[in-house]
PDB file of C-alpha atoms in Angstrom:
ATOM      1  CA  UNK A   1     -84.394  91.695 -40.558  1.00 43.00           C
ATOM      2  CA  UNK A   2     -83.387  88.067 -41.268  1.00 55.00           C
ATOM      3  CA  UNK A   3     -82.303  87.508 -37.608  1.00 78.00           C
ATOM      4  CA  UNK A   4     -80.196  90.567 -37.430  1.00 89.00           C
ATOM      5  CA  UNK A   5     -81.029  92.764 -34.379  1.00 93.00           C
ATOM      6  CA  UNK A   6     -80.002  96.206 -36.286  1.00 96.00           C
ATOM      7  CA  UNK A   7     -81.800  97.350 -39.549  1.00 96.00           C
ATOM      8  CA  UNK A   8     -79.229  98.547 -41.721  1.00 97.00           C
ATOM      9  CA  UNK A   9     -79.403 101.336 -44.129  1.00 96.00           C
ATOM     10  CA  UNK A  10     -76.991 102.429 -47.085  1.00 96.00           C
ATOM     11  CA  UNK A  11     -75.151 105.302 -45.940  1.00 95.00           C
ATOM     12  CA  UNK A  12     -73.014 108.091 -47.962  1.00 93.00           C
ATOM     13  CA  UNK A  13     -70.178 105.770 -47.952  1.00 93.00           C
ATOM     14  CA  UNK A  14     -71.645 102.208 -48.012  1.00 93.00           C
ATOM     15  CA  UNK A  15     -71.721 101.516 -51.541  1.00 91.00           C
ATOM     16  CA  UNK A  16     -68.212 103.092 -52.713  1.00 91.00           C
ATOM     17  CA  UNK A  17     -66.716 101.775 -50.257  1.00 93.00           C
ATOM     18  CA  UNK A  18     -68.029  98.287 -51.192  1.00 93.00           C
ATOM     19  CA  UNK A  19     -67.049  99.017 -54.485  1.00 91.00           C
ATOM     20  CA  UNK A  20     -63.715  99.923 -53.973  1.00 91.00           C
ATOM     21  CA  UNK A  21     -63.499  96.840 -51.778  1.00 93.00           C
ATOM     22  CA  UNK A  22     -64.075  94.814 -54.246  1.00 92.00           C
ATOM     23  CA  UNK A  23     -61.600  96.612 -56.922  1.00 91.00           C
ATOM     24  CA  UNK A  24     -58.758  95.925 -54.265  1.00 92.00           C
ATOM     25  CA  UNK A  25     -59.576  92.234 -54.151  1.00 91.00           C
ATOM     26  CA  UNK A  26     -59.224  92.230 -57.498  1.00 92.00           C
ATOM     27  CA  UNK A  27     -62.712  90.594 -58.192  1.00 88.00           C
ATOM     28  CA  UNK A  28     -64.134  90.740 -61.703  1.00 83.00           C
ATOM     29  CA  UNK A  29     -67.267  91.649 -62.811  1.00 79.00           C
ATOM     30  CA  UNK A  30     -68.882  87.984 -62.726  1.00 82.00           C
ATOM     31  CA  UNK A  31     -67.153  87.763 -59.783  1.00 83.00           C
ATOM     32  CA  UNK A  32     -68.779  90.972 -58.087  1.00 82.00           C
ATOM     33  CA  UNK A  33     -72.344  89.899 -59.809  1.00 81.00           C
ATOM     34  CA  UNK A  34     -71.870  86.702 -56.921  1.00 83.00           C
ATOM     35  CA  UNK A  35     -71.251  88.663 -54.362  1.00 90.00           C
ATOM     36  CA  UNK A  36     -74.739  89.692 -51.989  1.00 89.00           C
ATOM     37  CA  UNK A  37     -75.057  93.285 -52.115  1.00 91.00           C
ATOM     38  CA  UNK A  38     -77.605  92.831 -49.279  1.00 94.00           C
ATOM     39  CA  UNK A  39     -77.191  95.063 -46.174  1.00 96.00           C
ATOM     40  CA  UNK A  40     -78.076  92.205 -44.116  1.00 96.00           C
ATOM     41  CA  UNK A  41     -75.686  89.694 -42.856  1.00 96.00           C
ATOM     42  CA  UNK A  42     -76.827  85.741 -43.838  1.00 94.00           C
ATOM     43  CA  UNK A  43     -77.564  84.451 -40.096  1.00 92.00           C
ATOM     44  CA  UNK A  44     -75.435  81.323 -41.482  1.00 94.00           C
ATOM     45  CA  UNK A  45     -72.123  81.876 -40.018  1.00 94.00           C
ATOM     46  CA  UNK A  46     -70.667  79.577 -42.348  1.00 95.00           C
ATOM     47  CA  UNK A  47     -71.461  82.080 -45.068  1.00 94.00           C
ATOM     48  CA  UNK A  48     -68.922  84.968 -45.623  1.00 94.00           C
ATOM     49  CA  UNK A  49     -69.733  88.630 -43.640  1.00 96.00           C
ATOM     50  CA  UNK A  50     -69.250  91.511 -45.578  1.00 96.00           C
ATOM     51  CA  UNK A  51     -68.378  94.610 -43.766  1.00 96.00           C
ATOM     52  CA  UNK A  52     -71.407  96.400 -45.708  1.00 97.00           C
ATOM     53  CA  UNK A  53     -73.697  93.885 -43.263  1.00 97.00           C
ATOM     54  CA  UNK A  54     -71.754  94.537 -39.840  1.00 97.00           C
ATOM     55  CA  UNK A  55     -74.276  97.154 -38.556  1.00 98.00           C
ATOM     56  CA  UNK A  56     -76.784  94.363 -39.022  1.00 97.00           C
ATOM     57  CA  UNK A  57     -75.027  92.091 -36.692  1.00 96.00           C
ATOM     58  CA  UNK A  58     -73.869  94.927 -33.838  1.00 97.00           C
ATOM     59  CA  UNK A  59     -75.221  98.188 -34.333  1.00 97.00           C
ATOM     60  CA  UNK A  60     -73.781 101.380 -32.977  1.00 96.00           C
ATOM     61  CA  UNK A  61     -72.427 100.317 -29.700  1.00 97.00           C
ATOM     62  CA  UNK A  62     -68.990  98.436 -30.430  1.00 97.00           C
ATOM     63  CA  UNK A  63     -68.251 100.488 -32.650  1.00 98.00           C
ATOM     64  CA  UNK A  64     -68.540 103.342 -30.638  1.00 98.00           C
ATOM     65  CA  UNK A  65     -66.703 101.117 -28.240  1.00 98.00           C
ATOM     66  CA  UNK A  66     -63.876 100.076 -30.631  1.00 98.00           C
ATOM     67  CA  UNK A  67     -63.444 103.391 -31.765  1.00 98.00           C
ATOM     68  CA  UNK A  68     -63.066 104.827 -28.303  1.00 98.00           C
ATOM     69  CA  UNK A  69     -60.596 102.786 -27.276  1.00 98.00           C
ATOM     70  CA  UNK A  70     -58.415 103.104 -30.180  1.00 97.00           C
ATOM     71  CA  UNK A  71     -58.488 106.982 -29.576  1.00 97.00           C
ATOM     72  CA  UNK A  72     -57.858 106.314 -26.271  1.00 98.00           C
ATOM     73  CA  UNK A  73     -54.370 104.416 -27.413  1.00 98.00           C
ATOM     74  CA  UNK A  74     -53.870 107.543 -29.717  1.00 97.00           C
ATOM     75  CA  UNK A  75     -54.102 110.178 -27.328  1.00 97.00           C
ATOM     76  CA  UNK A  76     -51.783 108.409 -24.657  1.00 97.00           C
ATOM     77  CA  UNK A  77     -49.568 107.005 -27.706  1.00 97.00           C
ATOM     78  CA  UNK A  78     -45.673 107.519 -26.245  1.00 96.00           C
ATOM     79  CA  UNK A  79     -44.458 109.121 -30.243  1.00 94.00           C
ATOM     80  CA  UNK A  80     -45.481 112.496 -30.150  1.00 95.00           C
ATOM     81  CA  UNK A  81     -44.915 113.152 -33.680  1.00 93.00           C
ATOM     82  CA  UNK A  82     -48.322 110.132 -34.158  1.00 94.00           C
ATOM     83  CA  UNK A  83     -50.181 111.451 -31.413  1.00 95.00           C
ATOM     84  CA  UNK A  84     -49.765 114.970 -32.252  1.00 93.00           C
ATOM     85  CA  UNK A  85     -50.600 114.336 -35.785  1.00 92.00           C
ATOM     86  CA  UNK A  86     -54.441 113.756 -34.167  1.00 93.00           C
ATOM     87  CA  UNK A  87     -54.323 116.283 -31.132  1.00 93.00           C
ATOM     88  CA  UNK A  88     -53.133 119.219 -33.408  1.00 91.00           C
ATOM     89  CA  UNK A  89     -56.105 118.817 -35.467  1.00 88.00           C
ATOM     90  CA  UNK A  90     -58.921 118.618 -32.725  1.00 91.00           C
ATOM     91  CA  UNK A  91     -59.844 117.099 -29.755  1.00 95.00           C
ATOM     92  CA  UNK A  92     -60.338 113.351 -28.987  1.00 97.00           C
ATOM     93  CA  UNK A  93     -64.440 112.997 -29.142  1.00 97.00           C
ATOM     94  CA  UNK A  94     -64.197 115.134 -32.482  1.00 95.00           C
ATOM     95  CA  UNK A  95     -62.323 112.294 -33.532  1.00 95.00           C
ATOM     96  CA  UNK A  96     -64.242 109.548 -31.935  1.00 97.00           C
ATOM     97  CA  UNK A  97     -67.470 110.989 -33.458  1.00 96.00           C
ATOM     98  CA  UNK A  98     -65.836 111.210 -37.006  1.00 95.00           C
ATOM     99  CA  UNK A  99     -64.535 107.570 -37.045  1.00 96.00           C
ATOM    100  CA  UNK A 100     -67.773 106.193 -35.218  1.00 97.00           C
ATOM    101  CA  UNK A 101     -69.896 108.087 -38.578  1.00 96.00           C
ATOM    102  CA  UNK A 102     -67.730 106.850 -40.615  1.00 95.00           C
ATOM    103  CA  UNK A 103     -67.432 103.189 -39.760  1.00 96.00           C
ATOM    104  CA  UNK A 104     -71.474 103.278 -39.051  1.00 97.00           C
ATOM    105  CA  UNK A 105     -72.221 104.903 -42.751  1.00 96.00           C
ATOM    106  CA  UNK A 106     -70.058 102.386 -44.205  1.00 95.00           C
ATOM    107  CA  UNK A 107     -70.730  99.386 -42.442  1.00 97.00           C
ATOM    108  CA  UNK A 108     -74.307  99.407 -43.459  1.00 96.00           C
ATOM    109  CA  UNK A 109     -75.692 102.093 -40.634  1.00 97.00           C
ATOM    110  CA  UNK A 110     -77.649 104.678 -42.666  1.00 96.00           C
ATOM    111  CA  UNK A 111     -76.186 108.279 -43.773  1.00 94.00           C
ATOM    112  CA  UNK A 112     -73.704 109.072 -40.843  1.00 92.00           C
ATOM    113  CA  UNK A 113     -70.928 110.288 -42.360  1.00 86.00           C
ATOM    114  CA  UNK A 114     -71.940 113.634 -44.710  1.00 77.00           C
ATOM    115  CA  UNK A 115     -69.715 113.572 -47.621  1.00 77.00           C
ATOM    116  CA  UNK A 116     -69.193 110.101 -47.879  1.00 69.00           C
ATOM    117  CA  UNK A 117     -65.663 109.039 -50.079  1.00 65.00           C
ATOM    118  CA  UNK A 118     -64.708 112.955 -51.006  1.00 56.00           C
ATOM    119  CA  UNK A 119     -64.716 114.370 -47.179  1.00 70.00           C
ATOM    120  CA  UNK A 120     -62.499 111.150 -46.290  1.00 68.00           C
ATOM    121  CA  UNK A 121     -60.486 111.438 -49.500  1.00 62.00           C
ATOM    122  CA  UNK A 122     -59.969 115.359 -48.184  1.00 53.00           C
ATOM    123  CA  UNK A 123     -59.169 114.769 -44.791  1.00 56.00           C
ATOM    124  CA  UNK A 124     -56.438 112.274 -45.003  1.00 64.00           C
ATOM    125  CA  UNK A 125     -55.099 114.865 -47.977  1.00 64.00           C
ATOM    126  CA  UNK A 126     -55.085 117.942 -46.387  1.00 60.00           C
ATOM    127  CA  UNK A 127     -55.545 117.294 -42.839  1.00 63.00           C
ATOM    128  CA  UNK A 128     -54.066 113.846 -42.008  1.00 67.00           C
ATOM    129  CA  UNK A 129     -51.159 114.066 -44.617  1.00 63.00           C
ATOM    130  CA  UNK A 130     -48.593 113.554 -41.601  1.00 75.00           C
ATOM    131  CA  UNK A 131     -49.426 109.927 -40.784  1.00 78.00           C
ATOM    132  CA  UNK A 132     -50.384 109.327 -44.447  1.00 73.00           C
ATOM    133  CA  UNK A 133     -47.709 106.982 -44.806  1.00 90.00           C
ATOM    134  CA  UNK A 134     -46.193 103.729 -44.192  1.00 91.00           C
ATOM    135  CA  UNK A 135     -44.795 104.650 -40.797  1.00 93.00           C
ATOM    136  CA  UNK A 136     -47.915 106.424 -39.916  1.00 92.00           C
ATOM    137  CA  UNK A 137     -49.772 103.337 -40.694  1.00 91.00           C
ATOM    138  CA  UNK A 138     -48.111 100.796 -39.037  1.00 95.00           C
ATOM    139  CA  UNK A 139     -48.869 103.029 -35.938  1.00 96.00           C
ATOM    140  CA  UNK A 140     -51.967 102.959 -36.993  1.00 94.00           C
ATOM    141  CA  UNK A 141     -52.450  99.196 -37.228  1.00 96.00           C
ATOM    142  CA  UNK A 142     -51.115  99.239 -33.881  1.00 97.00           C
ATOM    143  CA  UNK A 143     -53.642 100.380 -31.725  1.00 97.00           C
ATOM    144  CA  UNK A 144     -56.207  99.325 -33.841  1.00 97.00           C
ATOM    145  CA  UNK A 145     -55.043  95.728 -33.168  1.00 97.00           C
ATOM    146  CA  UNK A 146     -54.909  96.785 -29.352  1.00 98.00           C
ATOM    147  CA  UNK A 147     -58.112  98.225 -29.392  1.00 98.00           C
ATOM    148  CA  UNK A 148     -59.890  95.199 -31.106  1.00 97.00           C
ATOM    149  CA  UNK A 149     -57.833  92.751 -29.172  1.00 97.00           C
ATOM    150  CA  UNK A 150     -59.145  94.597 -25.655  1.00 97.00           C
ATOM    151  CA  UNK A 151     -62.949  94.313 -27.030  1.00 97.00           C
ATOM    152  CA  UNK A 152     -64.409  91.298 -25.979  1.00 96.00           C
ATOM    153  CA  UNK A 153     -66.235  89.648 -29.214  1.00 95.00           C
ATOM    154  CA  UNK A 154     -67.674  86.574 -27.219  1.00 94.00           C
ATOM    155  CA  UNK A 155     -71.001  87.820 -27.533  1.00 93.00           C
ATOM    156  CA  UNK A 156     -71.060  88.590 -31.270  1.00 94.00           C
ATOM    157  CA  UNK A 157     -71.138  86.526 -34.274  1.00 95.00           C
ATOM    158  CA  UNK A 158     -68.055  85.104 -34.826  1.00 96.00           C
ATOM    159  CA  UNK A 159     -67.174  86.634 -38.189  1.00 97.00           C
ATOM    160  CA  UNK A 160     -67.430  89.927 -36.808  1.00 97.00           C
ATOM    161  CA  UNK A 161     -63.856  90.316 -35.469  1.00 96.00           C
ATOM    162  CA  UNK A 162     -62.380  88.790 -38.853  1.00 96.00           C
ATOM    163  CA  UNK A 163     -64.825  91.087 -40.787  1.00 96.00           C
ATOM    164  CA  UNK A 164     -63.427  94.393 -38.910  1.00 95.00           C
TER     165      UNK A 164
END
């Protein structure tokens, strides 16, 4: 597809979270009406990557990589009240699976993640509600920058790791 290795499919999630994406950048409607819609990443990497055309570019395995790690940094995370915030709930692949749907679904992978916006609007209301926060998100951030920062990105397009 274009040069891409992955043929990407609109998933559950893909378009409203595009959409919202695009609300939070504060981009109006000519604005939007610029912006490729296209599932596909432009093989010119002087032209911006949108995280709708990441599976494209990489496909399932970094992010099943990615995602591993950073539940990996969860699980052995030294603040109990974080890491018990995720272990209370379920176990470590239930939450490796979940994140690896939903990143696929929205990054342009096909229908991974059933339920799309209103099971991830749920979750972090009912079930995640105790890291829902600024303090909770900073953790977060945390080992999400750790587990980016250990993935080595060499072999990928370069706007990848900006585009995460």
């Amino acid at each position: 597809a274009n040069g891409c290795p992955f043929k990407p499919r609109c998933g559950y999630s893909t378009l409203q979270a595009r959409k919202e994406y695009l609300i939070h950048k504060g981009y109006d409607d000519d604005e939007t009406g610029k912006i490729s819609e296209s599932l596909v990443a432009d093989p010119d990497v002087s032209k911006t990557l949108y995280f709708w055309q990441l599976y494209s570019l990489i496909g399932h395995q970094p992010i099943i990589n990615i995602v591993s790690e950073f539940y990996g940094r969860v699980y052995d995370d030294s603040e109990e009240w974080f890491r018990e915030a995720f272990s209370n709930l379920s176990g470590k692949d239930h939450h490796i699976a979940t994140q690896v749907a939903y990143w696929v679904d929205s990054f342009g992978g096909g229908r991974m993640y059933h339920g799309g916006h209103y099971r991830l609007n749920f979750h972090h209301t009912h079930n995640a509600s105790k890291v829902m926060n600024a303090k909770g998100a900073e953790r977060w951030m945390h080992h999400m920058r750790g587990a980016l920062q250990s993935y080595d990105f060499s072999k990928l397009d370069p706007r990848v790791l900006p585009c995460i």
